[in-house]
Amino acid sequence: MTTTYTSYKLITADLATSLERVAEQPDVKRESAYYLEKIGSIKTIDEFFADSRLYNYAMKAHGLEDMAYAKAFMRKVLSEGTDSDDAFANKLSDSRYKDLVASLNFARYGEAATSFDRAQKGVVDKYNRQTLEINAGTENSGVRLALYFERMAPAITSGYSIIADPALSQVVRTVLQLPDEFVATEIDSQSAYYEDVLDIADFQDPVKVGTFLERFTALWEIDHPSTPSGGQLPAFQAGGLIGISTDLLISINNLKLGGR
């Protein structure tokens, strides 16, 4: 039986080939072709939201598929952009919202927002990577967590970066053998502990990240021997991503901000 580490290494040993296989899957190829054909003609946020196929594609590409229903919320993210410190996306702890704005920055570039490579091929590349990780998770949740951590590790700049992302936190807690109850402790204390026992700078080094994930996959295998995901991990569900309370999300989503 293939272990978590072996499965992870099989995918990452030749990541380009793994991503090419994903891109050639009929459903992925079809949706990507539609996105590339249509996105350049989108000039406003209204037009973007009006095409659900485009919208859902971009949301999945940025790991926000479970937030697709919250169109008023997402409209506020895109409308305010990230240039202002007070912009909504900058107030959210999860970096995925800022990444979405970076890809489709209507707030800064207006009608030209979709003309950039990052809004076209860049989003397709993100979609392929997301699909690769999701597919891996259907066989083994630990592999999806490892792939996700590898991709996101360079964004870790403090203990708070770990706390803000439930998936990153789950990987780190597994490596450090911390109980689930640790997440209920005071946030500043959690951050201080992570920064004390980890060298945060190591997450900028692909070799050290690889060593970290080798330990993670070994420990994950012990705790979850040959166990598939059986559904989506809580760490990847919408409630775990937004960095704010569900009540606030609902309040914002009920605002009449033009969400459809």
PDB file of C-alpha atoms in Angstrom:
ATOM      1  CA  MET A   1       0.000   0.000   0.000  1.00  0.00           C
ATOM      2  CA  THR A   2       1.333   3.440  -0.926  1.00  0.00           C
ATOM      3  CA  THR A   3       2.263   5.563   2.071  1.00  0.00           C
ATOM      4  CA  THR A   4       1.487   9.243   2.485  1.00  0.00           C
ATOM      5  CA  TYR A   5       5.115  10.182   1.904  1.00  0.00           C
ATOM      6  CA  THR A   6       5.434   7.991  -1.196  1.00  0.00           C
ATOM      7  CA  SER A   7       2.251   9.424  -2.703  1.00  0.00           C
ATOM      8  CA  TYR A   8       3.427  12.957  -2.003  1.00  0.00           C
ATOM      9  CA  LYS A   9       6.849  12.301  -3.542  1.00  0.00           C
ATOM     10  CA  LEU A  10       5.364  10.646  -6.628  1.00  0.00           C
ATOM     11  CA  ILE A  11       3.443  13.843  -7.330  1.00  0.00           C
ATOM     12  CA  THR A  12       6.209  16.315  -6.546  1.00  0.00           C
ATOM     13  CA  ALA A  13       9.138  14.422  -8.091  1.00  0.00           C
ATOM     14  CA  ASP A  14       7.996  15.719 -11.473  1.00  0.00           C
ATOM     15  CA  LEU A  15       5.447  18.348 -10.567  1.00  0.00           C
ATOM     16  CA  ALA A  16       5.284  19.782 -14.092  1.00  0.00           C
ATOM     17  CA  THR A  17       4.214  16.405 -15.493  1.00  0.00           C
ATOM     18  CA  SER A  18       1.693  15.939 -12.672  1.00  0.00           C
ATOM     19  CA  LEU A  19       0.162  19.323 -13.500  1.00  0.00           C
ATOM     20  CA  GLU A  20       0.107  18.534 -17.220  1.00  0.00           C
ATOM     21  CA  ARG A  21      -1.899  15.400 -16.502  1.00  0.00           C
ATOM     22  CA  VAL A  22      -4.396  17.476 -14.536  1.00  0.00           C
ATOM     23  CA  ALA A  23      -4.638  20.056 -17.332  1.00  0.00           C
ATOM     24  CA  GLU A  24      -5.471  17.306 -19.827  1.00  0.00           C
ATOM     25  CA  GLN A  25      -8.367  15.926 -17.820  1.00  0.00           C
ATOM     26  CA  PRO A  26     -11.473  16.501 -19.994  1.00  0.00           C
ATOM     27  CA  ASP A  27     -13.408  18.549 -17.444  1.00  0.00           C
ATOM     28  CA  VAL A  28     -10.388  20.663 -16.503  1.00  0.00           C
ATOM     29  CA  LYS A  29      -9.441  21.222 -20.137  1.00  0.00           C
ATOM     30  CA  ARG A  30     -12.989  22.262 -21.004  1.00  0.00           C
ATOM     31  CA  GLU A  31     -13.351  24.730 -18.129  1.00  0.00           C
ATOM     32  CA  SER A  32      -9.905  26.219 -18.696  1.00  0.00           C
ATOM     33  CA  ALA A  33     -10.620  26.728 -22.385  1.00  0.00           C
ATOM     34  CA  TYR A  34     -13.857  28.546 -21.537  1.00  0.00           C
ATOM     35  CA  TYR A  35     -12.110  30.736 -18.982  1.00  0.00           C
ATOM     36  CA  LEU A  36      -9.327  31.737 -21.366  1.00  0.00           C
ATOM     37  CA  GLU A  37     -11.803  32.431 -24.144  1.00  0.00           C
ATOM     38  CA  LYS A  38     -14.056  34.670 -22.056  1.00  0.00           C
ATOM     39  CA  ILE A  39     -12.054  36.349 -19.296  1.00  0.00           C
ATOM     40  CA  GLY A  40     -10.351  38.922 -21.542  1.00  0.00           C
ATOM     41  CA  SER A  41     -13.718  40.359 -22.543  1.00  0.00           C
ATOM     42  CA  ILE A  42     -14.738  40.976 -18.927  1.00  0.00           C
ATOM     43  CA  LYS A  43     -14.334  44.669 -18.146  1.00  0.00           C
ATOM     44  CA  THR A  44     -16.164  45.149 -14.857  1.00  0.00           C
ATOM     45  CA  ILE A  45     -16.868  43.375 -11.591  1.00  0.00           C
ATOM     46  CA  ASP A  46     -20.541  43.219 -12.591  1.00  0.00           C
ATOM     47  CA  GLU A  47     -19.676  41.314 -15.764  1.00  0.00           C
ATOM     48  CA  PHE A  48     -17.411  38.982 -13.815  1.00  0.00           C
ATOM     49  CA  PHE A  49     -20.146  38.098 -11.336  1.00  0.00           C
ATOM     50  CA  ALA A  50     -22.727  37.751 -14.105  1.00  0.00           C
ATOM     51  CA  ASP A  51     -20.847  34.812 -15.651  1.00  0.00           C
ATOM     52  CA  SER A  52     -21.107  32.134 -12.983  1.00  0.00           C
ATOM     53  CA  ARG A  53     -18.863  29.777 -14.903  1.00  0.00           C
ATOM     54  CA  LEU A  54     -16.015  32.288 -14.947  1.00  0.00           C
ATOM     55  CA  TYR A  55     -16.627  33.319 -11.366  1.00  0.00           C
ATOM     56  CA  ASN A  56     -16.671  29.750 -10.051  1.00  0.00           C
ATOM     57  CA  TYR A  57     -13.514  28.915 -11.993  1.00  0.00           C
ATOM     58  CA  ALA A  58     -11.606  31.846 -10.500  1.00  0.00           C
ATOM     59  CA  MET A  59     -12.873  31.056  -7.024  1.00  0.00           C
ATOM     60  CA  LYS A  60     -11.719  27.450  -7.242  1.00  0.00           C
ATOM     61  CA  ALA A  61      -8.369  28.545  -8.666  1.00  0.00           C
ATOM     62  CA  HIS A  62      -7.741  30.567  -5.514  1.00  0.00           C
ATOM     63  CA  GLY A  63      -8.920  27.885  -3.096  1.00  0.00           C
ATOM     64  CA  LEU A  64     -12.155  29.749  -2.373  1.00  0.00           C
ATOM     65  CA  GLU A  65     -14.618  27.382  -3.993  1.00  0.00           C
ATOM     66  CA  ASP A  66     -16.612  27.001  -0.773  1.00  0.00           C
ATOM     67  CA  MET A  67     -17.043  30.778  -0.620  1.00  0.00           C
ATOM     68  CA  ALA A  68     -18.580  31.060  -4.092  1.00  0.00           C
ATOM     69  CA  TYR A  69     -22.079  31.373  -2.624  1.00  0.00           C
ATOM     70  CA  ALA A  70     -21.119  34.553  -0.725  1.00  0.00           C
ATOM     71  CA  LYS A  71     -21.185  36.900  -3.685  1.00  0.00           C
ATOM     72  CA  ALA A  72     -21.819  40.058  -1.694  1.00  0.00           C
ATOM     73  CA  PHE A  73     -18.848  39.203   0.485  1.00  0.00           C
ATOM     74  CA  MET A  74     -16.641  38.527  -2.530  1.00  0.00           C
ATOM     75  CA  ARG A  75     -17.853  41.671  -4.277  1.00  0.00           C
ATOM     76  CA  LYS A  76     -16.654  43.689  -1.283  1.00  0.00           C
ATOM     77  CA  VAL A  77     -13.246  41.964  -1.514  1.00  0.00           C
ATOM     78  CA  LEU A  78     -12.829  42.772  -5.201  1.00  0.00           C
ATOM     79  CA  SER A  79     -14.392  46.242  -5.109  1.00  0.00           C
ATOM     80  CA  GLU A  80     -12.058  47.526  -2.399  1.00  0.00           C
ATOM     81  CA  GLY A  81      -8.890  45.892  -3.753  1.00  0.00           C
ATOM     82  CA  THR A  82      -5.787  45.926  -1.553  1.00  0.00           C
ATOM     83  CA  ASP A  83      -4.178  49.317  -2.110  1.00  0.00           C
ATOM     84  CA  SER A  84      -5.686  50.792   1.040  1.00  0.00           C
ATOM     85  CA  ASP A  85      -4.734  49.503   4.466  1.00  0.00           C
ATOM     86  CA  ASP A  86      -8.427  49.644   5.302  1.00  0.00           C
ATOM     87  CA  ALA A  87      -9.437  47.501   2.313  1.00  0.00           C
ATOM     88  CA  PHE A  88     -11.605  44.568   3.290  1.00  0.00           C
ATOM     89  CA  ALA A  89      -9.204  41.915   1.936  1.00  0.00           C
ATOM     90  CA  ASN A  90      -6.397  43.374   4.045  1.00  0.00           C
ATOM     91  CA  LYS A  91      -8.479  42.910   7.178  1.00  0.00           C
ATOM     92  CA  LEU A  92      -8.970  39.192   6.540  1.00  0.00           C
ATOM     93  CA  SER A  93      -6.363  36.880   7.983  1.00  0.00           C
ATOM     94  CA  ASP A  94      -6.438  34.485   5.051  1.00  0.00           C
ATOM     95  CA  SER A  95      -4.145  35.480   2.183  1.00  0.00           C
ATOM     96  CA  ARG A  96      -6.342  33.818  -0.455  1.00  0.00           C
ATOM     97  CA  TYR A  97      -8.515  36.892  -0.691  1.00  0.00           C
ATOM     98  CA  LYS A  98      -5.538  39.134  -1.402  1.00  0.00           C
ATOM     99  CA  ASP A  99      -4.330  36.587  -3.957  1.00  0.00           C
ATOM    100  CA  LEU A 100      -7.673  36.793  -5.748  1.00  0.00           C
ATOM    101  CA  VAL A 101      -7.404  40.576  -5.868  1.00  0.00           C
ATOM    102  CA  ALA A 102      -3.840  40.291  -7.193  1.00  0.00           C
ATOM    103  CA  SER A 103      -5.117  38.131 -10.053  1.00  0.00           C
ATOM    104  CA  LEU A 104      -8.190  40.219 -10.846  1.00  0.00           C
ATOM    105  CA  ASN A 105      -7.461  43.699  -9.574  1.00  0.00           C
ATOM    106  CA  PHE A 106     -10.494  45.592 -10.849  1.00  0.00           C
ATOM    107  CA  ALA A 107     -10.068  48.154  -8.079  1.00  0.00           C
ATOM    108  CA  ARG A 108      -6.670  49.257  -9.398  1.00  0.00           C
ATOM    109  CA  TYR A 109      -6.835  48.600 -13.143  1.00  0.00           C
ATOM    110  CA  GLY A 110     -10.533  48.853 -13.987  1.00  0.00           C
ATOM    111  CA  GLU A 111     -11.336  47.604 -17.489  1.00  0.00           C
ATOM    112  CA  ALA A 112      -7.730  46.483 -18.020  1.00  0.00           C
ATOM    113  CA  ALA A 113      -7.768  44.116 -15.035  1.00  0.00           C
ATOM    114  CA  THR A 114      -8.368  40.980 -17.098  1.00  0.00           C
ATOM    115  CA  SER A 115      -5.815  41.795 -19.783  1.00  0.00           C
ATOM    116  CA  PHE A 116      -2.786  40.747 -17.736  1.00  0.00           C
ATOM    117  CA  ASP A 117      -1.185  37.317 -17.895  1.00  0.00           C
ATOM    118  CA  ARG A 118      -1.829  36.844 -14.187  1.00  0.00           C
ATOM    119  CA  ALA A 119      -5.567  37.179 -14.838  1.00  0.00           C
ATOM    120  CA  GLN A 120      -5.484  34.660 -17.667  1.00  0.00           C
ATOM    121  CA  LYS A 121      -2.792  31.960 -17.721  1.00  0.00           C
ATOM    122  CA  GLY A 122      -1.917  32.754 -14.120  1.00  0.00           C
ATOM    123  CA  VAL A 123      -5.411  31.829 -12.949  1.00  0.00           C
ATOM    124  CA  VAL A 124      -5.402  28.684 -15.105  1.00  0.00           C
ATOM    125  CA  ASP A 125      -2.132  27.594 -13.507  1.00  0.00           C
ATOM    126  CA  LYS A 126      -3.650  28.139 -10.072  1.00  0.00           C
ATOM    127  CA  TYR A 127      -6.741  26.157 -11.088  1.00  0.00           C
ATOM    128  CA  ASN A 128      -4.605  23.223 -12.196  1.00  0.00           C
ATOM    129  CA  ARG A 129      -2.647  23.251  -8.951  1.00  0.00           C
ATOM    130  CA  GLN A 130      -5.820  23.433  -6.858  1.00  0.00           C
ATOM    131  CA  THR A 131      -7.311  20.539  -8.812  1.00  0.00           C
ATOM    132  CA  LEU A 132      -4.149  18.499  -8.332  1.00  0.00           C
ATOM    133  CA  GLU A 133      -4.304  19.021  -4.577  1.00  0.00           C
ATOM    134  CA  ILE A 134      -8.022  18.278  -4.355  1.00  0.00           C
ATOM    135  CA  ASN A 135      -7.624  15.095  -6.392  1.00  0.00           C
ATOM    136  CA  ALA A 136      -4.779  13.977  -4.151  1.00  0.00           C
ATOM    137  CA  GLY A 137      -6.960  14.585  -1.115  1.00  0.00           C
ATOM    138  CA  THR A 138      -9.623  12.169  -2.325  1.00  0.00           C
ATOM    139  CA  GLU A 139      -7.050   9.404  -1.895  1.00  0.00           C
ATOM    140  CA  ASN A 140      -5.181  10.699   1.135  1.00  0.00           C
ATOM    141  CA  SER A 141      -5.862  13.878   3.088  1.00  0.00           C
ATOM    142  CA  GLY A 142      -2.283  13.977   4.288  1.00  0.00           C
ATOM    143  CA  VAL A 143      -1.001  14.262   0.726  1.00  0.00           C
ATOM    144  CA  ARG A 144      -3.274  17.238   0.089  1.00  0.00           C
ATOM    145  CA  LEU A 145      -2.074  18.919   3.266  1.00  0.00           C
ATOM    146  CA  ALA A 146       1.555  18.326   2.297  1.00  0.00           C
ATOM    147  CA  LEU A 147       1.076  19.714  -1.208  1.00  0.00           C
ATOM    148  CA  TYR A 148      -0.752  22.727   0.178  1.00  0.00           C
ATOM    149  CA  PHE A 149       1.912  23.384   2.796  1.00  0.00           C
ATOM    150  CA  GLU A 150       4.672  23.149   0.209  1.00  0.00           C
ATOM    151  CA  ARG A 151       2.916  25.777  -1.932  1.00  0.00           C
ATOM    152  CA  MET A 152       2.068  28.129   0.927  1.00  0.00           C
ATOM    153  CA  ALA A 153       5.196  27.792   3.074  1.00  0.00           C
ATOM    154  CA  PRO A 154       6.937  30.897   1.627  1.00  0.00           C
ATOM    155  CA  ALA A 155       4.021  33.003   2.889  1.00  0.00           C
ATOM    156  CA  ILE A 156       4.727  32.017   6.501  1.00  0.00           C
ATOM    157  CA  THR A 157       6.415  35.011   8.118  1.00  0.00           C
ATOM    158  CA  SER A 158       5.376  34.619  11.744  1.00  0.00           C
ATOM    159  CA  GLY A 159       3.536  32.396  14.171  1.00  0.00           C
ATOM    160  CA  TYR A 160       0.403  34.318  13.327  1.00  0.00           C
ATOM    161  CA  SER A 161       0.729  33.216   9.685  1.00  0.00           C
ATOM    162  CA  ILE A 162       0.378  29.634  10.872  1.00  0.00           C
ATOM    163  CA  ILE A 163      -2.540  30.339  13.181  1.00  0.00           C
ATOM    164  CA  ALA A 164      -4.418  32.231  10.464  1.00  0.00           C
ATOM    165  CA  ASP A 165      -4.474  29.233   8.124  1.00  0.00           C
ATOM    166  CA  PRO A 166      -6.081  26.077   9.558  1.00  0.00           C
ATOM    167  CA  ALA A 167      -4.400  23.823   6.978  1.00  0.00           C
ATOM    168  CA  LEU A 168      -0.931  25.175   7.736  1.00  0.00           C
ATOM    169  CA  SER A 169      -1.720  24.937  11.426  1.00  0.00           C
ATOM    170  CA  GLN A 170      -2.755  21.305  11.100  1.00  0.00           C
ATOM    171  CA  VAL A 171       0.522  20.387   9.405  1.00  0.00           C
ATOM    172  CA  VAL A 172       2.622  22.233  11.988  1.00  0.00           C
ATOM    173  CA  ARG A 173       0.680  20.800  14.932  1.00  0.00           C
ATOM    174  CA  THR A 174       1.129  17.308  13.509  1.00  0.00           C
ATOM    175  CA  VAL A 175       4.894  17.778  13.215  1.00  0.00           C
ATOM    176  CA  LEU A 176       5.127  19.233  16.724  1.00  0.00           C
ATOM    177  CA  GLN A 177       2.726  16.581  18.065  1.00  0.00           C
ATOM    178  CA  LEU A 178       0.444  19.168  19.616  1.00  0.00           C
ATOM    179  CA  PRO A 179      -3.063  18.147  20.700  1.00  0.00           C
ATOM    180  CA  ASP A 180      -6.098  19.585  18.937  1.00  0.00           C
ATOM    181  CA  GLU A 181      -6.872  21.488  22.130  1.00  0.00           C
ATOM    182  CA  PHE A 182      -3.839  23.675  21.466  1.00  0.00           C
ATOM    183  CA  VAL A 183      -5.874  25.759  18.999  1.00  0.00           C
ATOM    184  CA  ALA A 184      -8.146  26.836  21.846  1.00  0.00           C
ATOM    185  CA  THR A 185      -5.309  28.475  23.768  1.00  0.00           C
ATOM    186  CA  GLU A 186      -4.634  32.211  23.684  1.00  0.00           C
ATOM    187  CA  ILE A 187      -3.574  33.336  20.204  1.00  0.00           C
ATOM    188  CA  ASP A 188      -0.560  35.366  21.265  1.00  0.00           C
ATOM    189  CA  SER A 189       0.695  32.392  23.253  1.00  0.00           C
ATOM    190  CA  GLN A 190       0.266  30.095  20.263  1.00  0.00           C
ATOM    191  CA  SER A 191       2.212  32.450  18.042  1.00  0.00           C
ATOM    192  CA  ALA A 192       4.991  32.878  20.585  1.00  0.00           C
ATOM    193  CA  TYR A 193       5.280  29.102  20.968  1.00  0.00           C
ATOM    194  CA  TYR A 194       5.555  28.529  17.222  1.00  0.00           C
ATOM    195  CA  GLU A 195       8.200  31.206  16.901  1.00  0.00           C
ATOM    196  CA  ASP A 196      10.120  29.745  19.836  1.00  0.00           C
ATOM    197  CA  VAL A 197      10.250  26.122  18.626  1.00  0.00           C
ATOM    198  CA  LEU A 198      10.434  26.782  14.874  1.00  0.00           C
ATOM    199  CA  ASP A 199      12.836  28.749  12.755  1.00  0.00           C
ATOM    200  CA  ILE A 200      10.273  30.589  10.655  1.00  0.00           C
ATOM    201  CA  ALA A 201      12.939  31.488   8.097  1.00  0.00           C
ATOM    202  CA  ASP A 202      13.291  27.774   7.266  1.00  0.00           C
ATOM    203  CA  PHE A 203       9.975  27.932   5.441  1.00  0.00           C
ATOM    204  CA  GLN A 204      11.635  30.057   2.763  1.00  0.00           C
ATOM    205  CA  ASP A 205      14.021  27.171   1.990  1.00  0.00           C
ATOM    206  CA  PRO A 206      12.533  24.441  -0.261  1.00  0.00           C
ATOM    207  CA  VAL A 207      15.011  21.844   1.032  1.00  0.00           C
ATOM    208  CA  LYS A 208      14.092  22.506   4.660  1.00  0.00           C
ATOM    209  CA  VAL A 209      10.404  22.535   3.781  1.00  0.00           C
ATOM    210  CA  GLY A 210      10.928  19.124   2.165  1.00  0.00           C
ATOM    211  CA  THR A 211      12.507  17.777   5.349  1.00  0.00           C
ATOM    212  CA  PHE A 212       9.658  19.246   7.405  1.00  0.00           C
ATOM    213  CA  LEU A 213       7.078  17.567   5.171  1.00  0.00           C
ATOM    214  CA  GLU A 214       8.925  14.247   5.309  1.00  0.00           C
ATOM    215  CA  ARG A 215       8.404  14.311   9.058  1.00  0.00           C
ATOM    216  CA  PHE A 216       4.800  15.434   8.652  1.00  0.00           C
ATOM    217  CA  THR A 217       3.883  12.643   6.229  1.00  0.00           C
ATOM    218  CA  ALA A 218       5.509  10.025   8.479  1.00  0.00           C
ATOM    219  CA  LEU A 219       3.603  11.224  11.536  1.00  0.00           C
ATOM    220  CA  TRP A 220       0.375  11.606   9.556  1.00  0.00           C
ATOM    221  CA  GLU A 221       0.705   7.998   8.424  1.00  0.00           C
ATOM    222  CA  ILE A 222       1.000   6.851  12.037  1.00  0.00           C
ATOM    223  CA  ASP A 223      -2.117   8.773  13.082  1.00  0.00           C
ATOM    224  CA  HIS A 224      -4.091   8.043   9.893  1.00  0.00           C
ATOM    225  CA  PRO A 225      -2.869   4.696   8.520  1.00  0.00           C
ATOM    226  CA  SER A 226      -4.036   4.268   4.933  1.00  0.00           C
ATOM    227  CA  THR A 227      -7.071   6.445   5.551  1.00  0.00           C
ATOM    228  CA  PRO A 228      -8.560   8.444   2.651  1.00  0.00           C
ATOM    229  CA  SER A 229     -10.146  11.784   3.306  1.00  0.00           C
ATOM    230  CA  GLY A 230     -13.719  10.516   3.347  1.00  0.00           C
ATOM    231  CA  GLY A 231     -14.781  14.097   2.698  1.00  0.00           C
ATOM    232  CA  GLN A 232     -13.323  17.549   2.896  1.00  0.00           C
ATOM    233  CA  LEU A 233     -10.981  18.333   5.760  1.00  0.00           C
ATOM    234  CA  PRO A 234     -12.319  21.056   8.069  1.00  0.00           C
ATOM    235  CA  ALA A 235      -9.070  22.949   7.440  1.00  0.00           C
ATOM    236  CA  PHE A 236     -10.101  23.446   3.809  1.00  0.00           C
ATOM    237  CA  GLN A 237     -13.723  24.364   4.429  1.00  0.00           C
ATOM    238  CA  ALA A 238     -14.949  27.924   4.092  1.00  0.00           C
ATOM    239  CA  GLY A 239     -15.357  28.551   7.791  1.00  0.00           C
ATOM    240  CA  GLY A 240     -11.715  27.748   8.309  1.00  0.00           C
ATOM    241  CA  LEU A 241     -10.500  30.049   5.592  1.00  0.00           C
ATOM    242  CA  ILE A 242     -12.019  33.437   6.088  1.00  0.00           C
ATOM    243  CA  GLY A 243     -10.374  34.416   9.354  1.00  0.00           C
ATOM    244  CA  ILE A 244     -13.504  36.068  10.716  1.00  0.00           C
ATOM    245  CA  SER A 245     -16.588  34.779  12.466  1.00  0.00           C
ATOM    246  CA  THR A 246     -19.438  33.132  10.594  1.00  0.00           C
ATOM    247  CA  ASP A 247     -21.838  35.682  12.090  1.00  0.00           C
ATOM    248  CA  LEU A 248     -19.860  38.531  10.535  1.00  0.00           C
ATOM    249  CA  LEU A 249     -19.743  36.737   7.201  1.00  0.00           C
ATOM    250  CA  ILE A 250     -23.512  36.301   7.248  1.00  0.00           C
ATOM    251  CA  SER A 251     -24.003  39.943   8.184  1.00  0.00           C
ATOM    252  CA  ILE A 252     -21.843  41.083   5.294  1.00  0.00           C
ATOM    253  CA  ASN A 253     -23.435  38.620   2.917  1.00  0.00           C
ATOM    254  CA  ASN A 254     -26.850  40.073   3.781  1.00  0.00           C
ATOM    255  CA  LEU A 255     -25.766  43.571   2.857  1.00  0.00           C
ATOM    256  CA  LYS A 256     -27.196  44.829  -0.389  1.00  0.00           C
ATOM    257  CA  LEU A 257     -23.864  45.149  -2.148  1.00  0.00           C
ATOM    258  CA  GLY A 258     -25.066  43.862  -5.474  1.00  0.00           C
ATOM    259  CA  GLY A 259     -24.246  40.196  -4.861  1.00  0.00           C
ATOM    260  CA  ARG A 260     -26.391  37.845  -6.899  1.00  0.00           C
TER     261      ARG A 260
END
